[in-house]
Each structure stands twice: as structure tokens, then as C-alpha cells.
Tab-separated table of C-alpha atoms in Angstrom:
chain	number	residue	atom	x	y	z
A	23	UNK	CA	64.519	144.188	208.247
A	24	UNK	CA	60.922	144.045	207.057
A	25	UNK	CA	59.613	146.575	204.575
A	26	UNK	CA	57.193	149.191	205.877
A	27	UNK	CA	54.632	151.417	204.254
A	28	UNK	CA	56.830	154.522	204.345
A	29	UNK	CA	59.563	152.683	202.467
A	30	UNK	CA	57.203	151.087	199.964
A	31	UNK	CA	56.101	154.394	198.422
A	32	UNK	CA	59.579	155.656	197.447
A	33	UNK	CA	60.444	152.136	196.346
A	34	UNK	CA	57.505	152.052	193.940
A	35	UNK	CA	58.410	155.522	192.656
A	36	UNK	CA	61.991	154.404	192.141
A	37	UNK	CA	60.716	151.360	190.248
A	38	UNK	CA	58.803	153.589	187.841
A	39	UNK	CA	61.808	155.864	187.339
A	40	UNK	CA	64.259	153.029	186.819
A	41	UNK	CA	62.001	151.032	184.490
A	42	UNK	CA	60.441	153.718	182.296
A	43	UNK	CA	63.428	156.012	181.784
A	44	UNK	CA	65.869	153.355	180.520
A	45	UNK	CA	63.214	151.648	178.385
A	46	UNK	CA	64.415	153.280	175.192
A	47	UNK	CA	68.057	152.730	176.047
A	48	UNK	CA	67.413	149.076	176.821
A	49	UNK	CA	65.589	148.620	173.540
A	50	UNK	CA	68.506	150.066	171.606
A	51	UNK	CA	70.945	147.964	173.611
A	52	UNK	CA	68.890	144.816	172.966
A	53	UNK	CA	69.021	145.465	169.234
A	54	UNK	CA	72.766	146.082	169.367
A	55	UNK	CA	73.430	142.949	171.413
A	56	UNK	CA	71.165	140.861	169.201
A	57	UNK	CA	72.858	142.240	166.106
A	58	UNK	CA	76.243	141.245	167.497
A	59	UNK	CA	74.936	137.801	168.434
A	60	UNK	CA	73.388	137.295	165.008
A	61	UNK	CA	76.639	138.363	163.350
A	62	UNK	CA	78.644	135.906	165.427
A	63	UNK	CA	76.146	133.152	164.777
A	64	UNK	CA	76.180	133.834	161.036
A	65	UNK	CA	79.979	133.874	160.995
A	66	UNK	CA	80.158	130.640	162.982
A	67	UNK	CA	77.524	128.971	160.816
A	68	UNK	CA	79.260	129.988	157.604
A	69	UNK	CA	82.674	128.975	158.924
A	70	UNK	CA	81.285	125.623	159.993
A	71	UNK	CA	79.612	125.097	156.600
A	72	UNK	CA	82.864	125.877	154.769
A	73	UNK	CA	84.876	123.685	157.142
A	74	UNK	CA	82.510	120.702	156.889
A	75	UNK	CA	82.370	120.960	153.105
A	76	UNK	CA	86.145	121.162	152.774
A	77	UNK	CA	86.589	118.249	155.158
A	78	UNK	CA	84.128	116.072	153.236
A	79	UNK	CA	85.703	116.891	149.864
A	80	UNK	CA	89.149	116.312	151.323
A	81	UNK	CA	88.079	112.889	152.630
A	82	UNK	CA	86.691	111.944	149.224
A	83	UNK	CA	89.870	112.993	147.412
A	84	UNK	CA	92.050	111.356	150.061
A	85	UNK	CA	90.060	108.147	149.626
A	86	UNK	CA	90.759	108.265	145.907
A	87	UNK	CA	94.447	108.889	146.584
A	88	UNK	CA	94.546	105.837	148.849
A	89	UNK	CA	92.880	103.733	146.131
A	90	UNK	CA	95.313	104.905	143.436
A	91	UNK	CA	98.285	104.358	145.747
A	92	UNK	CA	97.114	100.814	146.486
A	93	UNK	CA	96.733	100.032	142.764
A	94	UNK	CA	100.180	101.491	142.068
A	95	UNK	CA	101.568	98.398	143.798
A	96	UNK	CA	99.632	95.944	141.599
A	97	UNK	CA	101.982	93.267	140.209
A	98	UNK	CA	100.588	93.709	136.677
A	99	UNK	CA	101.656	97.367	136.598
A	100	UNK	CA	105.020	96.823	138.230
A	101	UNK	CA	105.878	93.867	136.009
A	102	UNK	CA	104.799	95.665	132.818
A	103	UNK	CA	106.678	98.887	133.535
A	104	UNK	CA	109.754	96.948	134.591
A	105	UNK	CA	109.861	95.460	131.100
A	106	UNK	CA	110.257	98.978	129.712
A	107	UNK	CA	108.802	98.083	126.333
A	108	UNK	CA	105.050	98.661	125.901
A	109	UNK	CA	105.068	96.083	123.092
A	110	UNK	CA	105.931	93.398	125.626
A	111	UNK	CA	103.278	94.427	128.223
A	112	UNK	CA	100.694	91.923	129.387
A	113	UNK	CA	97.896	94.172	128.167
A	114	UNK	CA	95.141	91.756	129.140
A	115	UNK	CA	96.270	91.793	132.792
A	116	UNK	CA	96.721	95.564	132.739
A	117	UNK	CA	93.284	96.149	131.213
A	118	UNK	CA	91.677	93.873	133.792
A	119	UNK	CA	93.362	95.769	136.597
A	120	UNK	CA	92.373	99.155	135.105
A	121	UNK	CA	88.762	97.971	134.789
A	122	UNK	CA	88.864	96.891	138.409
A	123	UNK	CA	90.282	100.280	139.406
A	124	UNK	CA	87.471	102.152	137.625
A	125	UNK	CA	84.866	99.977	139.284
A	126	UNK	CA	85.914	100.593	142.884
A	127	UNK	CA	84.533	104.145	143.008
A	128	UNK	CA	81.680	105.742	141.129
A	129	UNK	CA	82.762	108.882	139.340
A	130	UNK	CA	86.110	107.577	138.086
A	131	UNK	CA	85.987	108.355	134.341
A	132	UNK	CA	89.217	106.682	133.203
A	133	UNK	CA	92.468	105.106	134.357
A	134	UNK	CA	95.839	105.511	132.648
A	135	UNK	CA	99.240	103.858	132.952
A	136	UNK	CA	102.223	105.876	131.729
A	137	UNK	CA	105.826	104.848	131.276
A	138	UNK	CA	108.717	106.825	132.665
A	139	UNK	CA	109.046	108.799	129.439
A	140	UNK	CA	105.455	109.951	129.704
A	141	UNK	CA	103.978	107.858	126.902
A	142	UNK	CA	100.681	106.108	127.426
A	143	UNK	CA	101.321	102.471	128.135
A	144	UNK	CA	97.689	101.455	128.656
A	145	UNK	CA	94.449	103.307	129.082
A	146	UNK	CA	90.897	102.399	129.935
A	147	UNK	CA	88.416	102.964	128.381
A	148	UNK	CA	90.481	102.048	125.329
A	149	UNK	CA	90.368	105.227	123.269
A	150	UNK	CA	92.830	107.535	121.654
A	151	UNK	CA	94.824	109.687	124.104
A	152	UNK	CA	93.377	113.065	124.845
A	153	UNK	CA	94.434	116.083	122.902
A	154	UNK	CA	94.530	119.809	123.411
A	155	UNK	CA	93.990	120.917	127.020
A	156	UNK	CA	93.466	117.339	128.207
A	157	UNK	CA	96.848	116.283	126.811
A	158	UNK	CA	98.490	119.285	128.469
A	159	UNK	CA	96.830	118.401	131.755
A	160	UNK	CA	98.061	114.809	131.530
A	161	UNK	CA	101.616	116.005	130.888
A	162	UNK	CA	101.325	118.387	133.838
A	163	UNK	CA	100.226	115.825	136.393
A	164	UNK	CA	102.713	113.280	135.021
A	165	UNK	CA	105.494	115.843	135.471
A	166	UNK	CA	104.290	116.706	138.990
A	167	UNK	CA	104.416	113.051	140.082
A	168	UNK	CA	107.783	112.533	138.370
A	169	UNK	CA	109.259	115.511	140.203
A	170	UNK	CA	107.841	114.811	143.662
A	171	UNK	CA	107.784	110.987	143.485
A	172	UNK	CA	104.478	111.251	145.405
A	173	UNK	CA	100.742	111.231	144.730
A	174	UNK	CA	99.298	114.374	143.150
A	175	UNK	CA	95.826	115.922	142.733
A	176	UNK	CA	95.592	118.062	139.626
A	177	UNK	CA	93.576	121.195	138.930
A	178	UNK	CA	90.328	120.515	137.084
A	179	UNK	CA	90.299	120.253	133.300
A	180	UNK	CA	88.013	119.156	130.484
A	181	UNK	CA	88.560	115.583	129.354
A	182	UNK	CA	86.428	115.339	126.229
A	183	UNK	CA	88.188	112.150	125.097
A	184	UNK	CA	86.438	110.194	127.830
A	185	UNK	CA	83.051	111.897	127.792
A	186	UNK	CA	83.501	113.702	131.125
A	187	UNK	CA	83.071	117.460	130.868
A	188	UNK	CA	85.184	118.345	133.889
A	189	UNK	CA	87.579	116.091	135.795
A	190	UNK	CA	90.445	116.156	138.235
A	191	UNK	CA	93.314	113.695	138.019
A	192	UNK	CA	94.659	111.714	140.971
A	193	UNK	CA	98.046	110.243	140.062
A	194	UNK	CA	100.634	108.170	141.927
A	195	UNK	CA	104.067	106.728	141.087
A	196	UNK	CA	104.543	103.039	140.300
A	197	UNK	CA	107.837	101.978	141.862
A	198	UNK	CA	110.022	98.937	141.433
A	199	UNK	CA	109.843	96.589	144.404
A	200	UNK	CA	113.094	95.026	145.591
A	201	UNK	CA	113.362	91.423	146.738
A	202	UNK	CA	113.265	92.497	150.396
A	203	UNK	CA	110.043	94.433	149.789
A	204	UNK	CA	111.629	97.879	149.808
A	205	UNK	CA	110.633	100.518	147.250
A	206	UNK	CA	112.944	101.023	144.322
A	207	UNK	CA	113.156	103.530	141.471
A	208	UNK	CA	110.022	104.951	139.851
A	209	UNK	CA	108.933	102.889	136.824
A	210	UNK	CA	105.970	104.951	135.698
A	211	UNK	CA	102.780	106.717	136.779
A	212	UNK	CA	99.197	105.570	137.223
A	213	UNK	CA	96.448	108.153	137.178
A	214	UNK	CA	92.649	108.281	137.279
A	215	UNK	CA	90.332	111.008	136.048
A	216	UNK	CA	87.548	111.729	138.513
A	217	UNK	CA	84.407	113.555	137.385
A	218	UNK	CA	83.896	116.566	139.654
A	219	UNK	CA	80.140	116.477	139.091
A	220	UNK	CA	80.113	114.208	142.138
A	221	UNK	CA	81.604	117.045	144.196
A	222	UNK	CA	79.084	119.512	142.801
A	223	UNK	CA	76.155	117.240	143.690
A	224	UNK	CA	77.311	117.011	147.271
A	225	UNK	CA	77.926	120.758	147.455
A	226	UNK	CA	74.424	121.558	146.284
A	227	UNK	CA	72.789	119.065	148.623
A	228	UNK	CA	74.805	120.348	151.550
A	229	UNK	CA	74.142	123.989	150.668
A	230	UNK	CA	70.392	123.355	150.492
A	231	UNK	CA	70.415	121.669	153.883
A	232	UNK	CA	72.443	124.481	155.470
A	233	UNK	CA	70.652	127.380	153.777
A	234	UNK	CA	73.859	128.771	152.278
A	235	UNK	CA	75.570	128.908	148.887
A	236	UNK	CA	78.741	126.841	148.500
A	237	UNK	CA	81.468	127.280	145.883
A	238	UNK	CA	84.615	125.187	145.305
A	239	UNK	CA	87.687	126.325	143.361
A	240	UNK	CA	90.881	124.425	142.553
A	241	UNK	CA	94.548	125.352	142.995
A	242	UNK	CA	94.413	127.778	140.094
A	243	UNK	CA	91.117	129.397	141.046
A	244	UNK	CA	89.064	127.469	138.479
A	245	UNK	CA	85.522	126.547	139.431
A	246	UNK	CA	85.075	122.964	140.614
A	247	UNK	CA	81.493	123.391	141.860
A	248	UNK	CA	79.190	126.361	142.061
A	249	UNK	CA	75.674	127.033	143.416
A	250	UNK	CA	72.680	126.314	141.224
A	251	UNK	CA	72.117	130.074	141.144
A	252	UNK	CA	75.220	130.393	138.979
A	253	UNK	CA	76.826	132.950	141.324
A	254	UNK	CA	80.099	131.065	141.523
A	255	UNK	CA	81.933	133.353	139.114
A	256	UNK	CA	81.924	136.249	141.614
A	257	UNK	CA	83.014	133.899	144.372
A	258	UNK	CA	85.781	132.615	142.097
A	259	UNK	CA	87.081	136.166	141.717
A	260	UNK	CA	87.002	136.775	145.469
A	261	UNK	CA	88.831	133.574	146.348
A	262	UNK	CA	91.627	134.072	143.873
A	263	UNK	CA	92.576	137.496	145.217
A	264	UNK	CA	95.324	136.314	147.544
A	265	UNK	CA	93.061	134.265	149.810
A	266	UNK	CA	93.298	130.869	148.191
A	267	UNK	CA	94.319	128.144	150.598
A	268	UNK	CA	93.582	130.063	153.812
A	269	UNK	CA	90.589	129.998	156.159
A	270	UNK	CA	88.846	133.282	156.798
A	271	UNK	CA	85.761	135.493	156.749
A	272	UNK	CA	84.967	138.508	154.620
A	273	UNK	CA	82.041	140.686	153.609
A	274	UNK	CA	81.396	142.152	150.199
A	275	UNK	CA	79.662	145.493	149.759
A	276	UNK	CA	77.147	146.910	147.402
A	277	UNK	CA	73.517	146.217	146.606
A	278	UNK	CA	74.023	142.453	146.951
A	279	UNK	CA	76.388	142.446	149.911
A	280	UNK	CA	77.339	138.987	151.153
A	281	UNK	CA	79.012	137.317	154.107
A	282	UNK	CA	81.570	134.749	152.968
A	283	UNK	CA	83.558	132.117	154.857
A	284	UNK	CA	86.240	130.067	153.120
A	285	UNK	CA	88.452	127.128	154.075
A	286	UNK	CA	91.097	125.048	152.270
A	287	UNK	CA	90.542	121.421	151.336
A	288	UNK	CA	93.258	119.614	153.306
A	289	UNK	CA	96.218	118.298	151.290
A	290	UNK	CA	94.503	119.073	147.968
A	291	UNK	CA	94.961	122.806	147.440
A	292	UNK	CA	91.320	123.524	146.647
A	293	UNK	CA	89.242	126.071	148.511
A	294	UNK	CA	85.611	125.907	149.665
A	295	UNK	CA	83.525	129.016	150.326
A	296	UNK	CA	80.106	129.339	151.979
A	297	UNK	CA	78.119	132.533	151.503
A	298	UNK	CA	74.843	134.139	152.490
A	299	UNK	CA	73.466	137.558	151.649
A	300	UNK	CA	73.722	140.212	154.329
A	301	UNK	CA	69.993	140.846	153.976
A	302	UNK	CA	69.207	137.213	154.796
A	303	UNK	CA	71.742	137.088	157.614
A	304	UNK	CA	70.280	140.137	159.355
A	305	UNK	CA	66.598	139.594	158.595
A	306	UNK	CA	66.224	138.608	162.239
A	307	UNK	CA	67.474	142.046	163.329
A	308	UNK	CA	64.901	143.790	161.139
A	309	UNK	CA	62.159	141.720	162.729
A	310	UNK	CA	63.554	142.574	166.147
A	311	UNK	CA	63.349	146.316	165.447
A	312	UNK	CA	59.695	146.005	164.506
A	313	UNK	CA	59.050	143.905	167.583
A	314	UNK	CA	60.732	146.428	169.881
A	315	UNK	CA	58.605	149.277	168.531
A	316	UNK	CA	55.441	147.194	168.732
A	317	UNK	CA	56.061	146.299	172.354
A	318	UNK	CA	57.625	149.498	173.711
A	319	UNK	CA	54.361	151.385	174.295
A	320	UNK	CA	52.405	148.425	175.691
A	321	UNK	CA	55.388	147.642	177.885
A	322	UNK	CA	55.297	151.127	179.349
A	323	UNK	CA	51.640	150.601	180.252
A	324	UNK	CA	52.461	147.225	181.680
A	325	UNK	CA	55.165	148.785	183.838
A	326	UNK	CA	52.658	151.241	185.270
A	327	UNK	CA	50.409	148.357	186.150
A	328	UNK	CA	53.389	146.479	187.538
A	329	UNK	CA	54.161	149.402	189.836
A	330	UNK	CA	50.662	149.165	191.275
A	331	UNK	CA	51.032	145.421	191.704
A	332	UNK	CA	54.443	145.935	193.240
A	333	UNK	CA	52.923	148.061	195.940
A	334	UNK	CA	50.454	145.295	196.747
A	335	UNK	CA	53.100	142.595	196.512
A	336	UNK	CA	55.482	144.348	198.861
A	337	UNK	CA	52.741	144.402	201.442
A	338	UNK	CA	52.363	140.670	201.120
A	339	UNK	CA	56.112	140.278	201.261
A	340	UNK	CA	56.235	142.051	204.591
A	341	UNK	CA	54.023	139.399	206.091
A	342	UNK	CA	55.663	136.547	204.193
A	343	UNK	CA	59.133	137.708	205.222
A	344	UNK	CA	58.316	137.446	208.880
A	345	UNK	CA	56.753	134.021	208.379
A	346	UNK	CA	59.731	132.711	206.390
A	347	UNK	CA	62.160	133.882	209.045
A	348	UNK	CA	60.064	132.204	211.684
A	349	UNK	CA	59.855	128.932	209.782
A	350	UNK	CA	63.582	128.961	209.093
A	351	UNK	CA	64.367	129.485	212.751
A	352	UNK	CA	62.001	127.008	214.437
A	353	UNK	CA	61.515	123.265	214.435
A	354	UNK	CA	58.353	122.421	212.500
A	355	UNK	CA	57.174	119.780	215.006
A	356	UNK	CA	57.774	121.456	218.363
A	357	UNK	CA	57.658	125.154	217.448
A	358	UNK	CA	60.902	125.905	219.334
A	359	UNK	CA	64.308	126.818	217.867
A	360	UNK	CA	65.895	124.284	215.486
A	361	UNK	CA	69.536	123.157	215.406
A	362	UNK	CA	70.612	125.908	213.024
A	363	UNK	CA	69.054	128.622	215.202
A	364	UNK	CA	70.585	127.028	218.294
A	365	UNK	CA	74.081	127.476	216.892
A	366	UNK	CA	73.356	131.140	216.145
A	367	UNK	CA	71.708	131.797	219.527
A	368	UNK	CA	74.472	130.045	221.488
A	369	UNK	CA	77.152	132.103	219.721
A	370	UNK	CA	75.196	135.253	220.592
A	371	UNK	CA	74.820	134.235	224.246
A	372	UNK	CA	78.516	133.373	224.540
A	373	UNK	CA	79.450	136.794	223.153
A	374	UNK	CA	77.091	138.494	225.627
A	375	UNK	CA	78.407	136.445	228.565
A	376	UNK	CA	81.990	137.311	227.612
A	377	UNK	CA	81.180	140.981	227.183
A	378	UNK	CA	79.188	141.320	230.443
A	379	UNK	CA	81.273	138.800	232.447
A	380	UNK	CA	78.217	136.775	233.466
A	381	UNK	CA	77.759	133.036	233.869
A	382	UNK	CA	76.132	130.888	231.204
A	383	UNK	CA	74.921	127.325	231.618
A	384	UNK	CA	74.091	124.903	228.824
A	385	UNK	CA	71.836	121.891	229.353
A	386	UNK	CA	71.487	118.885	227.042
A	387	UNK	CA	68.194	117.015	227.622
A	388	UNK	CA	67.143	113.612	226.291
A	389	UNK	CA	63.750	111.940	226.707
A	390	UNK	CA	64.310	108.545	228.323
A	391	UNK	CA	63.538	105.385	226.346
A	392	UNK	CA	62.003	107.365	223.504
A	393	UNK	CA	62.593	104.606	220.936
A	394	UNK	CA	60.770	102.117	223.110
A	395	UNK	CA	57.931	104.616	223.517
A	396	UNK	CA	57.699	104.942	219.714
A	397	UNK	CA	57.707	101.171	219.281
A	398	UNK	CA	54.922	100.705	221.859
A	399	UNK	CA	52.704	103.666	221.039
A	400	UNK	CA	53.592	104.489	217.436
A	401	UNK	CA	55.392	107.440	215.833
A	402	UNK	CA	52.356	109.810	215.894
A	403	UNK	CA	52.250	109.397	219.687
A	404	UNK	CA	56.010	110.011	219.823
A	405	UNK	CA	55.620	113.217	217.830
A	406	UNK	CA	52.843	114.328	220.173
A	407	UNK	CA	55.068	113.597	223.196
A	408	UNK	CA	57.860	115.769	221.750
A	409	UNK	CA	55.523	118.632	220.918
A	410	UNK	CA	53.732	118.646	224.292
A	411	UNK	CA	56.986	118.344	226.268
A	412	UNK	CA	58.482	121.292	224.352
A	413	UNK	CA	55.315	123.350	224.912
A	414	UNK	CA	55.455	122.696	228.646
A	415	UNK	CA	59.169	123.501	228.886
A	416	UNK	CA	58.749	126.722	226.951
A	417	UNK	CA	56.315	127.938	229.622
A	418	UNK	CA	58.787	127.058	232.375
A	419	UNK	CA	61.757	129.104	231.099
A	420	UNK	CA	62.480	132.828	231.129
A	421	UNK	CA	62.206	135.089	228.128
A	422	UNK	CA	66.025	135.327	228.007
A	423	UNK	CA	66.531	131.543	227.985
A	424	UNK	CA	67.046	129.677	224.709
A	425	UNK	CA	65.309	126.329	224.162
A	426	UNK	CA	65.949	124.332	220.981
A	427	UNK	CA	65.431	120.864	219.562
A	428	UNK	CA	68.916	119.493	218.964
A	429	UNK	CA	67.786	116.463	217.040
A	430	UNK	CA	65.411	113.527	217.455
A	431	UNK	CA	64.376	113.351	221.126
A	432	UNK	CA	67.342	115.505	222.246
A	433	UNK	CA	66.905	119.142	223.304
A	434	UNK	CA	69.326	121.864	224.369
A	435	UNK	CA	68.930	124.836	226.670
A	436	UNK	CA	71.067	127.983	227.122
A	437	UNK	CA	70.551	129.734	230.468
A	438	UNK	CA	72.178	133.192	230.868
A	439	UNK	CA	72.979	134.291	234.439
A	440	UNK	CA	72.272	130.774	235.676
A	441	UNK	CA	74.450	128.553	237.877
A	442	UNK	CA	74.632	124.779	237.447
A	443	UNK	CA	72.485	124.203	240.555
A	444	UNK	CA	69.798	126.538	239.217
A	445	UNK	CA	69.946	124.695	235.916
A	446	UNK	CA	69.446	121.365	237.711
A	447	UNK	CA	66.454	122.821	239.508
A	448	UNK	CA	64.968	123.910	236.203
A	449	UNK	CA	65.405	120.379	234.825
A	450	UNK	CA	63.501	119.096	237.854
A	451	UNK	CA	60.601	121.354	236.892
A	452	UNK	CA	60.863	120.103	233.329
A	453	UNK	CA	60.252	116.522	234.499
A	454	UNK	CA	56.952	117.511	236.049
A	455	UNK	CA	55.486	118.760	232.754
A	456	UNK	CA	56.498	115.826	230.518
A	457	UNK	CA	53.237	114.156	229.454
A	458	UNK	CA	52.343	110.458	229.325
A	459	UNK	CA	54.438	109.584	232.408
A	460	UNK	CA	57.751	109.936	230.592
A	461	UNK	CA	61.025	111.076	232.138
A	462	UNK	CA	64.179	112.769	230.916
A	463	UNK	CA	67.920	112.812	231.546
A	464	UNK	CA	70.054	115.929	231.442
A	465	UNK	CA	73.688	117.046	231.329
A	466	UNK	CA	74.655	120.506	232.628
A	467	UNK	CA	77.839	122.446	231.786
A	468	UNK	CA	78.806	125.951	232.873
A	469	UNK	CA	80.903	128.028	230.491
A	470	UNK	CA	84.504	128.463	231.703
A	471	UNK	CA	84.889	131.835	230.004
A	472	UNK	CA	87.240	130.602	227.270
A	473	UNK	CA	85.914	127.522	225.513
A	474	UNK	CA	84.006	127.536	222.252
A	475	UNK	CA	80.334	126.802	221.919
A	476	UNK	CA	81.005	123.348	220.477
A	477	UNK	CA	83.280	122.466	223.409
A	478	UNK	CA	80.680	123.682	225.892
A	479	UNK	CA	77.965	121.601	224.237
A	480	UNK	CA	80.309	118.587	224.120
A	481	UNK	CA	80.855	118.794	227.893
A	482	UNK	CA	77.127	118.997	228.523
A	483	UNK	CA	76.604	116.048	226.180
A	484	UNK	CA	79.165	113.952	228.084
A	485	UNK	CA	77.367	114.782	231.317
A	486	UNK	CA	74.101	113.685	229.670
A	487	UNK	CA	75.736	110.385	228.771
A	488	UNK	CA	76.733	109.929	232.438
A	489	UNK	CA	73.156	110.629	233.501
A	490	UNK	CA	71.965	107.856	231.198
A	491	UNK	CA	74.576	105.357	232.414
A	492	UNK	CA	73.655	106.148	236.041
A	493	UNK	CA	70.074	105.079	235.511
A	494	UNK	CA	68.391	107.986	233.615
A	495	UNK	CA	65.714	110.342	235.033
A	496	UNK	CA	68.359	112.588	236.544
A	497	UNK	CA	70.689	115.507	235.842
A	498	UNK	CA	74.496	115.381	235.995
A	499	UNK	CA	76.740	118.444	236.152
A	500	UNK	CA	79.791	118.307	233.881
A	501	UNK	CA	83.329	118.025	235.309
A	502	UNK	CA	82.389	116.838	238.838
A	503	UNK	CA	79.774	114.440	237.332
A	504	UNK	CA	77.907	114.562	240.630
A	505	UNK	CA	74.456	113.008	240.338
A	506	UNK	CA	71.628	115.183	241.505
A	507	UNK	CA	68.253	113.496	242.057
């Protein structure tokens, strides 16, 4: 139903009430929703940063483990340790292999070969064994490999003997190889010391790119890498309070409150944390509050203007609504009902005929030899023929009759309170108004009181087909298929 002037006025008033009154509530809601979205985005971003960092570090350490494991099967190591006596080792071959091992990855500070009793068999660079904490660390990772018979990544430690301030050891067992290629007893341990400055460089580059601070701690909570700001000590304390080795999110409180996400480094036992200050994370919300205040008053004025425009627009809509309905219901070329409207109108007429127990006839009409006419005279002439024929037929029918273009050169007609003979007579009048000397064929079907609209149209269409096969320029009534001139 189209809008009218009496309805427009309360509608405009309702618009003002609905838009101005909730303005404040909507502003508050927008801030709350945005705050929640920003929080989720910050949490997701931090979690992703921690996860990516831990994955990268894990891949680097795993790559080192694979390298050490591959060198643990070197014949020089196996043969030497099988001898059991370091005095009888082929030290030249062992040194060459250790040099090769150091060269395969930048950051490897040293490589060591230990016998089953834990003594150093060979070491490169060739220096005195480490002492103090370094010696303790070597004994620890040697013991870990001896116990588990598997590769091991140690906590970080200072290895002053080799000039690397902070390293982690990756160690693997060297096993005897049986004649059939199977693995035998453990003969010793090979280990490399890897400078963790390589990890710290990556962490800082990644943190800069992501706009976060990243900290890495080892199995014992010792710092592996910290931000350039030097704030890793606080992060170290947080991560060692029962959270080491688990993924999660937390927020610290106080003047320098932070959001922190942490994730374990797979198969290593280290933990990576990404952090950002709460102030930085929610700076966007503060800007939003200022924006809301700055726009609230102008928006109220805009809404008043919009109400005035709404009143004008609704008037235009009234006219446009009627035009859209008309265009949707009619065929653009002929100006009569289109196929979609025909289906709706036929259903309505069938319901009325059933309710009032009155006859209803349907006629399918086809312009004869229309394709040939198009080929001879051109498509513009064919379009003009269709339009003029429809205009003439529309003048010949009653106001209650329904005329529609079914498709192409085919038309359909619903005639309430009309017998088949009256429908044939109407078709005869139709022939007289077709321009350019053209004729038409028609099929007529009368509703039997039960069938559906599609069945009724199908019967009329079959009668139309009979009219064409009988020579065209005639009407045929469905069922008896009697030709009527």
C-alpha cells in the first residue's frame, strides 16, 4: 500500500523520536562494542605473535636437532667411540667432521664428542674444556642424553671457554651400528653449543614488525631473549609463576599494565611471550570516545535535517512505488501484463471462479509466421507489430479480462464468465486489429472446475498447436479440437 500524506507526518515524527532519543545510548553501545572488538583483536594479535615466534624458534631448534642426529651417525664418531680408548681415536677424522658440523649452521659455537663415561673425547675449537657453570651444564646435558637415549635441548648457560656469552646445547647419542644396520648400545654423546644471540636477533626483528615486545625463557625460566627495552626481567617473573610451557593470555595491573600472550616452543620446553601495554592496546578506544563526542551534536542536527528530507523523500517514494509496481507487472515492450503477472492473475481468477461457481476460459494466442516476418522486415518491425497488436487487443477486451504476453510472439488471455464460443468470437475480433496484414492462431480451454492453472494453460496450448497444424489463422477449442473459422 502506498504511503499517504497523513501517514508521512507521524512517520517523520517517529523517525525523530527513534533517532534522537537513542543517540546517547547508541554512542555508549558503540564504544562498548568497539572496546570488546579491540580487546579481542589485541588478544588474537598477541596470541598469534607468540605462536608464530614459538613456531619459528621451534623450527630452528628442531633443525639443529636433525643436524646433530645426522652427525651422530658419522662413521668417524662411531668408529672412534667403539674403540673405547681416546688415545686410539682418529683425531684428524674427528676434527674434520666436527669442523664440518660447525660450518653447516651459523651460530654453532662449538662441537663436542664425549665418551660413555662423560670425558671429552674431542672438541672443536680445540681448547681446554669449560669450567664452572659451563662444565656443570655439559655434565647435565650429557646425563640427560645418557638417561633418555634421545636428543636433548639444554637450558641456556654461559660458555666463556668458547667466547659465546650465552648458549644452548643440542646433544644426541652416538650408537653402535650392527651389521644389519640396526642401532646398538650407546657409545657416547655428541653435542653442539648454539649461540642464542641468533634467537634474540629474530625476536627483536619480529617484535618490531609486529609492534609488540617479545621475550623468550628456557625450561628453568632463564632469559633466552628479551626486548631491546630491557623489560624481559618482569616477563621472566610472570612466566615462571606456574605458567611455563602452557599457552595463555593474562593482564598485569598497575601504572604500566600490560596484555601478555605466551606459548610454548614445541618439543623444546622454552616459552615465548608477546606483550603490549594496555594504554597502547586501547588507544583506539580513547580516540573513539573523542570522536563520538565530536560528532554527537552535529549528528543530532543532521538528523533534524534528515527528518525534513525524509518527508520529501517519502513523497517521491509514493510516486516511485506505484511506478515500480507497474514496471514489475507489465511487459516493457507491449505494456500489458508479463508472464509473472499472468501467473498471479490466473491464480486469482481461478480462485474467484471456484468461489462464485462461474465459468473461466483461457486463450493462448500466437502470431503466425512471426519469425519469417522478423527475417523479412527486421526485428524493430517485429517489435512494432507486437506492440501494436497488443494495443489493439487491449481495447477489444473487457476491464475484467486479463491479457498478458506469455513469451516471444505468444500471448495469453483469461476471460471470466466467458464460454469457449464467446472466446472464439473474441479471437475473431483480435484478427481484425492485427496490423501489417498479419494473422494469429489461438487455442481455447474452459476450466473444468478442478484442474490447476498450469493444466488449464497446457490444454489451451495443445489446442493452439492443433490450430497451427490445421493451417493457422484459426481458433481451436481444447478437448473437442473442433476448428472454428
